[in-house]
Amino acid sequence: AELRARREELSGRIREEEAERGRLQGRIWALTERLAGTSESLARHLLIRETVYVKVSYFYFFLSQILESSQILLDVLKGEIGNAGKASEPQSTSKEKQARGQKHS
């Protein structure tokens, strides 16, 4: 009778541990699924972030190119305006210069 009681006690403990094992395996499965989903989401977000970084880098590169081209164009335009101003001033002839020189003397 004592051995039977011990056997029943052990059987009860075994059932409890098997039930706990089942609960733990269920939690492990759920956590594994969550981990897989989170890992996939993280991978997507990392890829999107990298794509955004690349696009931002291209944007700044092209913006700097536009700014550099604009500065060159502005410098050329200033030069052309300066040249146009000089061209519109009347050129003095040598006779006019002589006449001015005689007036001042």
PDB file of C-alpha atoms in Angstrom:
ATOM      1  CA  ALA A   1       0.000   0.000   0.000  1.00  0.00           C
ATOM      2  CA  GLU A   2       2.842   2.331   0.803  1.00  0.00           C
ATOM      3  CA  LEU A   3       4.427   1.714  -2.607  1.00  0.00           C
ATOM      4  CA  ARG A   4       1.071   2.335  -4.305  1.00  0.00           C
ATOM      5  CA  ALA A   5       0.687   5.636  -2.470  1.00  0.00           C
ATOM      6  CA  ARG A   6       4.200   6.615  -3.471  1.00  0.00           C
ATOM      7  CA  ARG A   7       3.455   5.641  -7.073  1.00  0.00           C
ATOM      8  CA  GLU A   8       0.273   7.779  -7.075  1.00  0.00           C
ATOM      9  CA  GLU A   9       2.184  10.699  -5.585  1.00  0.00           C
ATOM     10  CA  LEU A  10       4.885  10.400  -8.242  1.00  0.00           C
ATOM     11  CA  SER A  11       2.261  10.094 -10.969  1.00  0.00           C
ATOM     12  CA  GLY A  12       0.625  13.291  -9.724  1.00  0.00           C
ATOM     13  CA  ARG A  13       3.948  15.115  -9.740  1.00  0.00           C
ATOM     14  CA  ILE A  14       4.705  13.792 -13.216  1.00  0.00           C
ATOM     15  CA  ARG A  15       1.320  15.047 -14.487  1.00  0.00           C
ATOM     16  CA  GLU A  16       1.950  18.467 -12.889  1.00  0.00           C
ATOM     17  CA  GLU A  17       5.415  18.707 -14.403  1.00  0.00           C
ATOM     18  CA  GLU A  18       4.139  17.579 -17.799  1.00  0.00           C
ATOM     19  CA  ALA A  19       1.430  20.240 -17.617  1.00  0.00           C
ATOM     20  CA  GLU A  20       4.017  22.880 -16.631  1.00  0.00           C
ATOM     21  CA  ARG A  21       6.242  21.664 -19.445  1.00  0.00           C
ATOM     22  CA  GLY A  22       3.336  22.035 -21.878  1.00  0.00           C
ATOM     23  CA  ARG A  23       2.614  25.579 -20.637  1.00  0.00           C
ATOM     24  CA  LEU A  24       6.282  26.510 -20.932  1.00  0.00           C
ATOM     25  CA  GLN A  25       6.515  25.037 -24.429  1.00  0.00           C
ATOM     26  CA  GLY A  26       3.429  27.041 -25.395  1.00  0.00           C
ATOM     27  CA  ARG A  27       5.028  30.220 -24.056  1.00  0.00           C
ATOM     28  CA  ILE A  28       8.274  29.373 -25.850  1.00  0.00           C
ATOM     29  CA  TRP A  29       6.344  28.869 -29.093  1.00  0.00           C
ATOM     30  CA  ALA A  30       4.473  32.171 -28.648  1.00  0.00           C
ATOM     31  CA  LEU A  31       7.681  34.025 -27.806  1.00  0.00           C
ATOM     32  CA  THR A  32       9.472  32.398 -30.752  1.00  0.00           C
ATOM     33  CA  GLU A  33       6.674  33.584 -33.052  1.00  0.00           C
ATOM     34  CA  ARG A  34       6.864  37.102 -31.586  1.00  0.00           C
ATOM     35  CA  LEU A  35      10.643  37.060 -31.959  1.00  0.00           C
ATOM     36  CA  ALA A  36      10.383  35.986 -35.607  1.00  0.00           C
ATOM     37  CA  GLY A  37       7.799  38.691 -36.324  1.00  0.00           C
ATOM     38  CA  THR A  38       9.847  41.338 -34.558  1.00  0.00           C
ATOM     39  CA  SER A  39      12.994  40.252 -36.401  1.00  0.00           C
ATOM     40  CA  GLU A  40      11.217  40.498 -39.764  1.00  0.00           C
ATOM     41  CA  SER A  41       9.809  43.903 -38.878  1.00  0.00           C
ATOM     42  CA  LEU A  42      13.209  45.093 -37.694  1.00  0.00           C
ATOM     43  CA  ALA A  43      14.844  43.897 -40.917  1.00  0.00           C
ATOM     44  CA  ARG A  44      12.223  45.801 -42.965  1.00  0.00           C
ATOM     45  CA  HIS A  45      12.702  48.945 -40.908  1.00  0.00           C
ATOM     46  CA  LEU A  46      16.494  48.732 -41.190  1.00  0.00           C
ATOM     47  CA  LEU A  47      16.189  48.374 -44.962  1.00  0.00           C
ATOM     48  CA  ILE A  48      13.789  51.323 -45.159  1.00  0.00           C
ATOM     49  CA  ARG A  49      16.102  53.421 -42.972  1.00  0.00           C
ATOM     50  CA  GLU A  50      19.076  52.570 -45.189  1.00  0.00           C
ATOM     51  CA  THR A  51      17.049  53.516 -48.269  1.00  0.00           C
ATOM     52  CA  VAL A  52      16.099  56.824 -46.645  1.00  0.00           C
ATOM     53  CA  TYR A  53      19.746  57.500 -45.737  1.00  0.00           C
ATOM     54  CA  VAL A  54      20.784  56.832 -49.333  1.00  0.00           C
ATOM     55  CA  LYS A  55      18.046  59.106 -50.677  1.00  0.00           C
ATOM     56  CA  VAL A  56      19.006  61.866 -48.239  1.00  0.00           C
ATOM     57  CA  SER A  57      22.666  61.487 -49.251  1.00  0.00           C
ATOM     58  CA  TYR A  58      21.732  61.769 -52.930  1.00  0.00           C
ATOM     59  CA  PHE A  59      19.530  64.762 -52.139  1.00  0.00           C
ATOM     60  CA  TYR A  60      22.380  66.600 -50.393  1.00  0.00           C
ATOM     61  CA  PHE A  61      24.824  65.640 -53.140  1.00  0.00           C
ATOM     62  CA  PHE A  62      22.546  66.949 -55.888  1.00  0.00           C
ATOM     63  CA  LEU A  63      21.670  70.007 -53.818  1.00  0.00           C
ATOM     64  CA  SER A  64      25.369  70.823 -53.449  1.00  0.00           C
ATOM     65  CA  GLN A  65      25.782  70.333 -57.203  1.00  0.00           C
ATOM     66  CA  ILE A  66      22.884  72.706 -57.870  1.00  0.00           C
ATOM     67  CA  LEU A  67      24.307  75.269 -55.444  1.00  0.00           C
ATOM     68  CA  GLU A  68      27.753  75.011 -57.020  1.00  0.00           C
ATOM     69  CA  SER A  69      26.293  75.371 -60.530  1.00  0.00           C
ATOM     70  CA  SER A  70      24.186  78.308 -59.381  1.00  0.00           C
ATOM     71  CA  GLN A  71      27.245  80.014 -57.912  1.00  0.00           C
ATOM     72  CA  ILE A  72      29.197  79.483 -61.133  1.00  0.00           C
ATOM     73  CA  LEU A  73      26.275  80.821 -63.159  1.00  0.00           C
ATOM     74  CA  LEU A  74      26.003  83.831 -60.843  1.00  0.00           C
ATOM     75  CA  ASP A  75      29.730  84.536 -61.161  1.00  0.00           C
ATOM     76  CA  VAL A  76      29.550  84.288 -64.960  1.00  0.00           C
ATOM     77  CA  LEU A  77      26.481  86.515 -65.006  1.00  0.00           C
ATOM     78  CA  LYS A  78      28.211  89.115 -62.810  1.00  0.00           C
ATOM     79  CA  GLY A  79      31.184  89.043 -65.183  1.00  0.00           C
ATOM     80  CA  GLU A  80      28.940  89.479 -68.198  1.00  0.00           C
ATOM     81  CA  ILE A  81      27.097  92.352 -66.557  1.00  0.00           C
ATOM     82  CA  GLY A  82      30.438  93.985 -65.748  1.00  0.00           C
ATOM     83  CA  ASN A  83      31.615  93.514 -69.323  1.00  0.00           C
ATOM     84  CA  ALA A  84      28.348  94.887 -70.675  1.00  0.00           C
ATOM     85  CA  GLY A  85      28.732  97.988 -68.459  1.00  0.00           C
ATOM     86  CA  LYS A  86      32.240  98.589 -69.782  1.00  0.00           C
ATOM     87  CA  ALA A  87      31.111  98.137 -73.367  1.00  0.00           C
ATOM     88  CA  SER A  88      28.336 100.712 -72.976  1.00  0.00           C
ATOM     89  CA  GLU A  89      30.745 103.457 -71.791  1.00  0.00           C
ATOM     90  CA  PRO A  90      31.776 105.636 -74.754  1.00  0.00           C
ATOM     91  CA  GLN A  91      35.382 105.204 -75.768  1.00  0.00           C
ATOM     92  CA  SER A  92      37.340 108.457 -75.948  1.00  0.00           C
ATOM     93  CA  THR A  93      39.210 109.112 -79.140  1.00  0.00           C
ATOM     94  CA  SER A  94      42.770 110.298 -78.998  1.00  0.00           C
ATOM     95  CA  LYS A  95      41.652 113.745 -80.263  1.00  0.00           C
ATOM     96  CA  GLU A  96      39.163 114.068 -77.391  1.00  0.00           C
ATOM     97  CA  LYS A  97      41.888 113.127 -74.911  1.00  0.00           C
ATOM     98  CA  GLN A  98      44.187 115.734 -76.400  1.00  0.00           C
ATOM     99  CA  ALA A  99      41.467 118.376 -76.265  1.00  0.00           C
ATOM    100  CA  ARG A 100      40.788 117.535 -72.618  1.00  0.00           C
ATOM    101  CA  GLY A 101      44.487 117.713 -71.880  1.00  0.00           C
ATOM    102  CA  GLN A 102      44.755 121.186 -73.435  1.00  0.00           C
ATOM    103  CA  LYS A 103      41.751 122.472 -71.497  1.00  0.00           C
ATOM    104  CA  HIS A 104      43.285 121.412 -68.198  1.00  0.00           C
ATOM    105  CA  SER A 105      46.597 123.048 -69.036  1.00  0.00           C
TER     106      SER A 105
END
